[in-house]
XYZ file of C-alpha atoms in Angstrom:
573
model
C -23.125 -62.571 17.037
C -25.515 -65.193 18.756
C -24.209 -68.511 20.560
C -24.357 -71.590 19.566
C -23.757 -74.993 21.711
C -21.892 -77.124 19.756
C -18.529 -79.244 20.798
C -15.490 -78.252 21.083
C -17.560 -74.761 21.216
C -14.946 -71.952 20.614
C -15.231 -67.809 21.149
C -16.624 -65.890 19.274
C -13.410 -64.645 18.042
C -10.780 -67.892 18.603
C -10.398 -69.784 15.194
C -12.119 -73.281 16.132
C -10.325 -76.938 14.961
C -12.132 -79.555 14.116
C -11.156 -83.409 15.267
C -13.275 -85.503 12.927
C -16.849 -87.308 12.732
C -18.064 -88.464 16.474
C -17.102 -91.360 17.631
C -13.187 -91.929 16.910
C -10.838 -93.900 14.739
C -13.017 -96.307 16.505
C -16.309 -95.320 14.957
C -14.789 -94.749 11.410
C -15.270 -96.986 7.964
C -14.094 -99.830 7.434
C -11.255 -98.853 5.045
C -12.448 -100.997 2.387
C -16.271 -99.912 2.607
C -14.920 -96.331 2.749
C -12.623 -97.134 -0.701
C -15.560 -98.811 -2.348
C -17.738 -96.250 -1.755
C -14.896 -93.380 -2.898
C -14.428 -95.502 -6.238
C -18.526 -94.890 -6.204
C -18.074 -90.856 -5.954
C -15.740 -90.887 -8.103
C -18.090 -92.425 -10.884
C -20.794 -91.118 -10.338
C -19.501 -87.837 -9.149
C -21.758 -85.628 -10.778
C -23.049 -83.709 -7.678
C -22.312 -79.818 -7.528
C -20.150 -80.400 -4.638
C -17.140 -82.372 -6.535
C -16.719 -80.391 -8.804
C -15.692 -76.782 -6.408
C -14.258 -79.019 -3.869
C -10.515 -76.635 -3.031
C -7.523 -79.822 -3.291
C -6.266 -80.355 0.322
C -3.404 -78.164 1.706
C -0.038 -81.531 2.577
C 1.754 -80.215 6.114
C 4.652 -81.489 5.587
C 6.998 -80.047 8.815
C 9.831 -81.874 11.378
C 6.357 -83.089 13.352
C 3.957 -84.535 10.941
C 4.510 -88.502 10.650
C 2.130 -89.204 7.887
C 1.053 -92.586 8.037
C 1.771 -95.313 5.713
C -1.678 -95.785 4.878
C -3.831 -92.910 4.406
C -6.759 -93.036 6.362
C -10.036 -93.728 4.752
C -12.471 -90.295 4.907
C -16.280 -89.753 4.807
C -16.078 -87.513 2.082
C -17.324 -83.909 2.859
C -19.984 -83.383 5.493
C -21.274 -79.862 4.654
C -21.955 -78.177 1.454
C -21.840 -74.083 1.584
C -23.278 -71.237 -0.379
C -22.110 -67.955 0.226
C -22.701 -65.086 -1.842
C -19.561 -63.875 -3.894
C -18.182 -61.502 -1.625
C -18.636 -62.957 2.057
C -16.794 -66.422 0.180
C -13.422 -66.040 1.126
C -14.266 -65.681 4.489
C -16.854 -68.301 5.019
C -13.835 -70.831 3.360
C -11.135 -69.582 5.629
C -13.506 -70.247 8.554
C -13.900 -73.863 6.384
C -9.872 -73.809 5.887
C -9.910 -73.614 9.668
C -11.710 -76.818 10.400
C -10.784 -79.078 7.609
C -6.604 -78.564 8.632
C -7.350 -79.836 11.950
C -4.234 -82.179 12.257
C -6.448 -84.516 14.908
C -8.539 -84.997 11.196
C -6.951 -84.738 7.704
C -10.361 -84.696 5.962
C -12.006 -82.539 4.048
C -15.584 -82.221 5.279
C -16.729 -78.765 4.405
C -16.994 -77.314 0.269
C -17.860 -73.143 0.105
C -19.418 -73.301 -3.465
C -18.811 -69.280 -4.601
C -22.824 -68.422 -5.831
C -24.896 -65.601 -6.668
C -28.020 -66.230 -4.941
C -30.778 -66.898 -7.554
C -28.300 -69.518 -8.756
C -27.895 -70.932 -5.731
C -32.245 -70.682 -5.919
C -32.733 -71.785 -9.401
C -29.770 -75.063 -9.166
C -30.967 -78.256 -8.604
C -29.035 -79.380 -5.652
C -29.206 -77.347 -2.472
C -26.478 -76.775 0.014
C -26.572 -77.917 3.038
C -25.610 -74.158 4.861
C -26.663 -70.910 2.888
C -25.104 -67.976 3.564
C -27.176 -65.472 0.429
C -26.369 -61.441 0.513
C -30.248 -60.541 1.105
C -32.742 -62.643 3.877
C -34.802 -62.369 0.770
C -33.652 -64.799 -0.907
C -34.077 -67.288 2.180
C -38.428 -66.581 1.195
C -37.585 -66.315 -2.419
C -36.176 -70.131 -2.357
C -38.014 -71.339 0.466
C -41.594 -70.366 -1.932
C -39.796 -72.126 -4.255
C -40.199 -75.555 -2.618
C -36.598 -75.511 -0.511
C -36.746 -75.469 3.567
C -33.961 -72.847 4.598
C -34.197 -71.621 8.318
C -32.435 -68.900 9.392
C -29.793 -69.133 12.835
C -30.014 -65.828 14.638
C -29.592 -62.515 13.230
C -28.074 -61.703 10.105
C -23.596 -62.033 10.357
C -22.960 -59.018 8.394
C -24.467 -56.239 6.812
C -23.142 -53.753 3.358
C -25.397 -51.802 2.159
C -25.719 -50.538 -1.712
C -23.472 -47.394 -2.987
C -23.694 -45.910 -6.618
C -20.486 -45.563 -7.332
C -18.100 -44.180 -10.346
C -15.368 -42.692 -11.165
C -14.503 -39.563 -8.650
C -14.994 -37.067 -10.838
C -18.562 -38.762 -11.999
C -19.671 -39.283 -8.795
C -18.805 -36.044 -6.892
C -21.026 -34.520 -10.439
C -24.410 -36.351 -8.467
C -23.360 -36.845 -4.765
C -23.979 -34.328 -1.888
C -21.876 -35.290 1.856
C -22.399 -38.757 0.569
C -25.281 -39.226 -1.129
C -27.299 -38.995 -4.007
C -30.723 -40.143 -4.903
C -31.937 -42.571 -7.692
C -33.642 -39.905 -9.249
C -30.799 -37.823 -9.666
C -28.761 -40.588 -12.358
C -32.311 -41.197 -13.523
C -32.676 -37.417 -14.473
C -28.764 -38.113 -15.495
C -29.314 -40.393 -17.587
C -31.762 -38.867 -19.492
C -30.018 -35.161 -20.096
C -27.095 -37.390 -21.569
C -24.643 -35.560 -18.732
C -23.986 -39.613 -17.765
C -21.645 -41.598 -19.689
C -23.539 -45.222 -18.945
C -25.098 -46.806 -16.083
C -24.730 -50.450 -15.679
C -26.597 -52.987 -13.431
C -26.614 -56.434 -12.526
C -29.023 -58.886 -13.320
C -32.044 -58.552 -11.215
C -33.206 -62.206 -10.885
C -29.660 -63.288 -9.111
C -27.991 -60.743 -8.337
C -28.723 -59.129 -4.793
C -27.559 -55.807 -5.704
C -29.363 -56.050 -9.183
C -32.533 -57.041 -7.025
C -32.220 -54.678 -4.348
C -31.413 -52.315 -6.746
C -35.128 -52.462 -8.314
C -36.600 -52.231 -5.273
C -35.127 -49.445 -4.928
C -35.651 -47.501 -7.958
C -38.797 -48.691 -7.801
C -39.437 -47.138 -4.219
C -37.445 -44.090 -4.837
C -40.323 -43.141 -7.941
C -43.042 -43.719 -5.760
C -42.320 -40.741 -4.133
C -42.913 -38.858 -6.874
C -46.391 -39.465 -7.826
C -49.142 -41.524 -6.001
C -49.807 -43.082 -9.524
C -47.689 -46.873 -9.385
C -48.221 -46.914 -13.307
C -46.407 -43.583 -13.558
C -43.895 -44.816 -10.641
C -43.550 -47.600 -12.383
C -42.481 -46.708 -15.864
C -40.503 -43.601 -14.821
C -38.319 -46.207 -13.107
C -38.308 -47.913 -16.176
C -36.444 -44.695 -18.182
C -33.473 -45.599 -16.007
C -33.866 -48.964 -16.773
C -34.846 -48.265 -20.929
C -31.502 -46.833 -20.804
C -28.367 -49.026 -19.301
C -26.067 -49.326 -20.480
C -26.019 -53.138 -19.509
C -28.918 -55.221 -17.885
C -26.498 -58.142 -16.114
C -22.950 -56.595 -15.685
C -21.323 -58.198 -12.309
C -19.918 -55.973 -10.371
C -17.162 -57.120 -9.105
C -16.098 -58.020 -13.139
C -16.606 -54.240 -13.537
C -14.390 -53.324 -11.357
C -11.729 -55.482 -11.941
C -12.081 -54.551 -15.225
C -11.371 -51.245 -14.430
C -8.440 -52.214 -12.822
C -6.873 -54.419 -15.230
C -7.914 -52.578 -18.363
C -5.199 -49.968 -16.765
C -2.321 -51.026 -15.479
C -2.082 -53.414 -18.708
C -2.718 -50.677 -22.121
C -3.268 -47.478 -19.622
C -7.097 -47.320 -21.109
C -9.383 -45.836 -18.330
C -12.342 -48.535 -18.905
C -15.781 -47.010 -20.241
C -17.898 -47.085 -16.848
C -19.533 -44.895 -15.937
C -22.414 -45.445 -12.655
C -22.327 -49.040 -11.772
C -24.680 -50.309 -8.106
C -22.533 -51.809 -6.117
C -21.961 -53.339 -2.176
C -19.865 -51.049 0.229
C -17.995 -54.275 0.948
C -16.744 -54.455 -2.308
C -15.811 -50.773 -2.837
C -13.945 -50.703 -0.049
C -11.901 -53.448 -0.978
C -11.595 -52.161 -3.942
C -10.634 -48.496 -2.360
C -8.482 -50.458 -0.817
C -5.144 -51.024 -3.851
C -3.834 -48.889 -5.253
C -5.418 -47.991 -8.687
C -4.855 -45.142 -10.971
C -8.388 -44.866 -11.524
C -9.693 -43.339 -8.068
C -13.813 -45.088 -7.772
C -16.043 -43.440 -5.099
C -19.388 -44.097 -3.897
C -22.488 -42.791 -2.411
C -25.859 -44.323 -0.918
C -28.415 -43.449 -2.745
C -30.829 -41.180 -0.019
C -34.265 -41.627 -1.568
C -34.260 -45.862 -2.029
C -31.453 -47.067 0.319
C -31.381 -50.664 0.268
C -28.382 -52.740 1.449
C -27.412 -56.437 1.852
C -27.594 -58.551 4.341
C -26.305 -62.106 5.361
C -28.042 -64.422 6.993
C -26.166 -68.079 7.543
C -29.490 -70.343 6.563
C -30.280 -74.103 7.215
C -31.337 -76.441 5.085
C -33.838 -78.928 7.190
C -32.064 -81.775 5.801
C -28.418 -81.389 7.167
C -26.946 -83.860 8.579
C -24.646 -82.147 10.688
C -25.531 -79.662 13.840
C -22.533 -79.814 14.970
C -20.604 -79.269 12.542
C -22.757 -76.697 11.618
C -23.014 -74.697 14.960
C -18.432 -74.520 14.661
C -18.330 -73.049 11.065
C -20.813 -70.931 12.095
C -18.548 -69.727 15.099
C -15.325 -70.012 12.755
C -17.220 -66.640 11.202
C -16.013 -64.228 13.732
C -17.296 -60.483 13.944
C -13.305 -59.707 13.553
C -13.542 -60.911 10.238
C -15.678 -59.715 8.380
C -15.423 -56.340 9.712
C -11.705 -56.774 8.823
C -13.212 -57.723 5.173
C -15.227 -54.385 5.108
C -19.121 -55.660 6.011
C -20.268 -54.008 8.425
C -21.758 -55.401 11.804
C -25.031 -53.852 11.733
C -27.703 -52.289 9.247
C -28.466 -48.442 8.641
C -31.347 -47.589 10.213
C -32.023 -45.324 7.442
C -32.509 -48.588 4.567
C -35.590 -49.971 3.111
C -37.764 -52.261 5.040
C -38.151 -55.071 2.341
C -41.597 -57.121 1.343
C -42.311 -59.765 2.986
C -43.811 -61.577 -0.073
C -41.227 -62.843 -2.739
C -43.602 -61.775 -5.253
C -43.476 -58.043 -4.229
C -39.572 -58.548 -4.802
C -39.688 -60.529 -7.618
C -42.726 -59.262 -10.180
C -40.781 -55.400 -10.540
C -37.301 -57.816 -10.693
C -39.069 -59.558 -13.668
C -39.791 -57.079 -15.989
C -36.086 -54.833 -15.354
C -35.113 -58.243 -16.722
C -37.145 -58.492 -19.677
C -37.510 -55.692 -20.380
C -38.200 -55.073 -23.974
C -36.456 -51.894 -25.635
C -38.899 -50.360 -28.307
C -39.189 -47.472 -29.590
C -42.077 -46.027 -29.261
C -44.707 -44.462 -31.917
C -47.397 -42.021 -30.801
C -49.719 -39.472 -32.280
C -52.170 -37.830 -29.533
C -55.713 -36.961 -31.020
C -57.349 -33.794 -29.727
C -60.266 -32.963 -29.464
C -62.089 -29.259 -29.562
C -65.090 -29.202 -30.289
C -67.525 -27.050 -28.742
C -67.844 -29.843 -26.123
C -65.110 -29.884 -24.417
C -65.965 -26.303 -23.406
C -68.564 -27.704 -21.048
C -67.512 -26.965 -17.636
C -66.995 -30.301 -14.878
C -66.616 -30.232 -11.013
C -62.633 -31.738 -10.764
C -61.497 -33.694 -7.337
C -61.100 -30.481 -5.208
C -64.140 -29.005 -5.547
C -62.782 -27.031 -8.366
C -65.213 -26.388 -11.564
C -63.304 -25.904 -14.921
C -63.753 -26.643 -18.252
C -62.901 -29.784 -20.279
C -60.693 -28.687 -21.757
C -59.111 -26.941 -18.984
C -58.693 -30.361 -17.258
C -57.656 -31.757 -20.454
C -54.683 -29.234 -20.428
C -53.937 -29.666 -17.597
C -52.936 -33.547 -18.665
C -51.127 -32.383 -21.228
C -48.564 -30.969 -19.253
C -48.042 -34.172 -16.996
C -48.155 -36.446 -19.928
C -45.098 -34.720 -22.339
C -42.188 -35.740 -19.613
C -43.958 -38.696 -19.591
C -42.888 -39.459 -22.783
C -38.522 -41.578 -23.088
C -36.410 -39.901 -25.989
C -37.009 -42.819 -28.491
C -40.610 -41.441 -28.472
C -41.836 -39.989 -32.347
C -44.951 -38.064 -31.818
C -47.503 -35.659 -33.537
C -50.406 -34.016 -32.614
C -53.886 -33.051 -33.913
C -56.411 -31.661 -32.818
C -60.100 -32.698 -33.976
C -63.014 -30.466 -34.383
C -65.539 -29.185 -37.297
C -65.947 -25.447 -36.508
C -67.576 -25.054 -40.113
C -69.453 -27.065 -42.348
C -66.151 -27.187 -44.933
C -63.557 -27.670 -42.037
C -61.806 -31.003 -41.801
C -62.092 -32.921 -38.831
C -58.547 -32.410 -37.796
C -56.273 -30.353 -38.004
C -51.976 -30.763 -37.677
C -50.227 -29.642 -34.296
C -47.352 -30.371 -33.742
C -46.047 -32.079 -36.449
C -44.364 -36.272 -36.777
C -41.199 -36.411 -35.350
C -38.120 -37.491 -33.049
C -40.042 -36.061 -29.078
C -35.946 -34.516 -29.315
C -36.093 -33.437 -32.688
C -35.930 -29.599 -32.635
C -38.974 -28.174 -34.851
C -39.819 -23.785 -34.169
C -36.467 -22.937 -34.585
C -34.447 -24.203 -30.944
C -37.390 -25.810 -29.471
C -37.687 -29.210 -29.789
C -40.699 -31.633 -30.236
C -41.660 -32.231 -26.997
C -41.428 -28.248 -25.555
C -43.599 -27.753 -28.525
C -45.880 -30.873 -27.147
C -45.843 -28.313 -23.643
C -46.667 -24.828 -25.646
C -49.106 -27.039 -27.434
C -51.431 -28.866 -24.606
C -50.730 -24.488 -23.181
C -51.956 -22.824 -25.097
C -55.435 -25.404 -26.450
C -58.117 -23.551 -26.460
C -62.058 -25.329 -27.973
C -63.293 -23.813 -30.413
C -67.306 -22.582 -29.075
C -70.082 -24.313 -31.628
C -67.797 -26.638 -32.840
C -69.089 -30.429 -33.655
C -67.128 -33.650 -33.335
C -65.540 -35.931 -36.159
C -64.668 -37.524 -32.983
C -64.643 -41.157 -35.477
C -63.621 -39.731 -38.518
C -60.610 -38.386 -37.601
C -59.723 -42.507 -35.085
C -60.372 -44.121 -38.121
C -57.338 -41.139 -40.468
C -55.545 -41.607 -37.121
C -55.173 -45.309 -36.597
C -54.997 -45.521 -41.306
C -51.870 -42.675 -40.675
C -50.310 -44.557 -38.020
C -50.586 -47.986 -39.242
C -48.042 -47.059 -42.511
C -44.919 -46.083 -40.325
C -45.378 -49.683 -37.650
C -42.197 -51.979 -37.579
C -40.054 -54.275 -36.242
C -39.110 -53.344 -32.262
C -41.873 -50.647 -32.242
C -44.494 -49.261 -30.510
C -47.714 -47.665 -32.090
C -50.121 -45.787 -30.613
C -53.025 -43.381 -30.999
C -54.253 -41.408 -27.881
C -57.133 -40.028 -27.946
C -58.664 -37.420 -25.578
C -61.480 -36.747 -26.042
C -65.433 -36.404 -24.207
C -66.468 -40.098 -25.913
C -69.242 -38.902 -28.240
C -69.708 -38.315 -31.941
C -71.679 -35.731 -33.534
C -72.709 -32.374 -34.798
C -70.368 -33.175 -37.659
C -70.553 -33.829 -41.560
C -68.419 -36.384 -40.717
C -71.431 -37.844 -38.610
C -71.709 -42.126 -38.057
C -72.914 -43.992 -35.928
C -70.975 -45.745 -33.936
C -72.176 -48.962 -35.888
C -70.694 -47.435 -38.490
C -67.860 -46.888 -37.179
C -66.962 -49.562 -35.359
C -67.484 -51.442 -39.106
C -64.890 -49.480 -40.930
C -62.029 -50.301 -37.798
C -62.633 -53.403 -37.884
C -62.460 -54.156 -41.483
C -59.222 -51.487 -41.645
C -57.535 -54.123 -39.039
C -54.120 -55.663 -39.876
C -52.802 -58.056 -37.552
C -49.156 -58.081 -38.676
C -49.273 -53.496 -38.148
C -51.681 -53.747 -35.683
C -52.358 -49.808 -33.736
C -53.736 -49.576 -30.404
C -56.116 -46.849 -29.531
C -55.317 -45.943 -25.723
C -59.321 -43.814 -25.728
C -59.077 -40.945 -22.114
C -62.708 -39.408 -21.691
C -63.006 -36.585 -19.353
C -66.439 -35.382 -18.254
C -69.139 -36.719 -16.236
C -70.877 -38.213 -19.138
C -68.290 -39.254 -21.319
C -69.374 -42.171 -23.853
C -67.097 -44.981 -22.864
C -69.045 -47.264 -23.973
C -67.973 -45.671 -27.316
C -64.164 -45.337 -26.244
C -63.798 -48.986 -24.641
C -65.477 -50.414 -27.546
C -62.785 -48.376 -29.746
C -60.520 -49.749 -27.921
C -60.557 -53.026 -27.536
C -60.684 -54.025 -31.932
C -57.799 -52.665 -31.521
C -56.219 -53.996 -28.652
C -55.778 -50.769 -26.656
C -57.905 -49.011 -23.737
C -59.858 -47.161 -22.274
C -59.990 -44.805 -19.335
C -61.722 -42.521 -17.705
C -60.078 -39.183 -16.483
C -61.693 -37.155 -13.388
C -58.098 -35.635 -12.477
C -54.965 -34.231 -14.751
C -52.599 -37.110 -13.278
C -55.323 -39.591 -15.300
C -54.194 -38.830 -18.567
C -50.304 -39.055 -17.685
C -51.651 -42.730 -15.404
C -53.471 -44.010 -19.006
C -49.957 -43.131 -20.969
C -47.835 -45.113 -17.644
C -50.020 -48.693 -18.248
C -50.269 -48.021 -22.373
C -46.498 -48.441 -22.601
C -46.146 -51.495 -19.279
C -48.251 -53.535 -21.124
C -46.447 -53.136 -24.672
C -42.758 -53.412 -22.790
C -44.712 -56.048 -20.313
C -42.292 -60.068 -20.936
C -44.730 -61.769 -22.855
């Protein structure tokens, strides 16, 4: 802990005795004036700290002589806000200063609150000890003025905690991963997962950062990574659960009625988990560090620019000793493999806001796959490969099938006209829930993968693109319902022609516009394959429906397009 200069400066691990405000008795405010100030404070006491002060303890010993008239106190001189888990240590240090026999006044008040609440409050403390230095940047970006004094006072990595049997199923040698947790939740192997509010809690904010960093390791596409992160978000039992209250509920419910609280996995700082483990609880909790996105809380001692009592602040800083923090379960040094935090507040807040305001919407998708002869034309793919558009689309489909969440309802059509009497399109995978069994024991997701593996474009087949899009939009419009996002996804080279259903783009756009219903929107996501794809036609049809068009030059482009469409649908409004 860095040394600080100040009056009567103690050593780093010794309690501090505070001797009152500068000037001693001669410098105190006159009694009458103090009473007036006290009455004013009581009458107008709307400031946050006056409602949170603890009463000063009274001491009755043989050596204590109470004056007949109590001395006047100048009131609180130092207002401190601290993260809930470190607040007891800070309060104990403040109490030692306030309980000095030489000064009966309570000069320090300590409020325990989550950092996001401190940021949002109009009145800011003189000293702030949040659970992450990231909050200082966030607060200062909003107009506050806090400066950290020296290095953080303590550290505590964030762990994934659960009853022992659950943790053991997810971890090895005390390590697990966000990706493993997400997979287990998606497969139904985990009962539930809860997380704190990412906008107010450090555990929530940093956990979201860890999840996104972990998913970024699985793909170079940022949209796909975000969508994979939201897979976990979409399956949370609760997205604003306080870990301390979760822990308390586990212990309380077991002790009162013998029923184990239905807890699956939840993130928590190591210090809080250690505190629980030291207790004698029937339900044993165990934690593991997510190796693919390890994040940690740190506890800076930050001072407001308008702090008026530098000496008292220095005494408080010194009174919070390293030994008291270690004894409480905090680490004196950071874990070396923890993720660095972004310097820009927005890089943390943007994904946190998306996470917190995520709208749980069932997704309805109709896939329209171009099976016409033009899809057999060869193109040059990244890496110098030469392959047909159909082959590129086939690889794309394998990627995309994994993106659909468990609450997706989906169907697939092929479109193409090999003979003049052929229909414009045919159903390949019947529309229904993606988890539902089709073709015997296979799920609809498996059927999609199989259909894409066996997909081939027919030679000399016309391309009834426009008619298929009109039919697909009309089909899905009947399925639009509140709480759903309904999409038509078109995979094509973008040219309508050589079929009995051929029409001009002007005719098509007029029909598409005439069938729009603002109360039942069906956006078109169009993905175009090939260097000569008619992106104007695809952009026009997508824009007319509130969708978007994307060119595809590699297999991941389809997944990226679907990810972006889903993210837009679930984004905060």
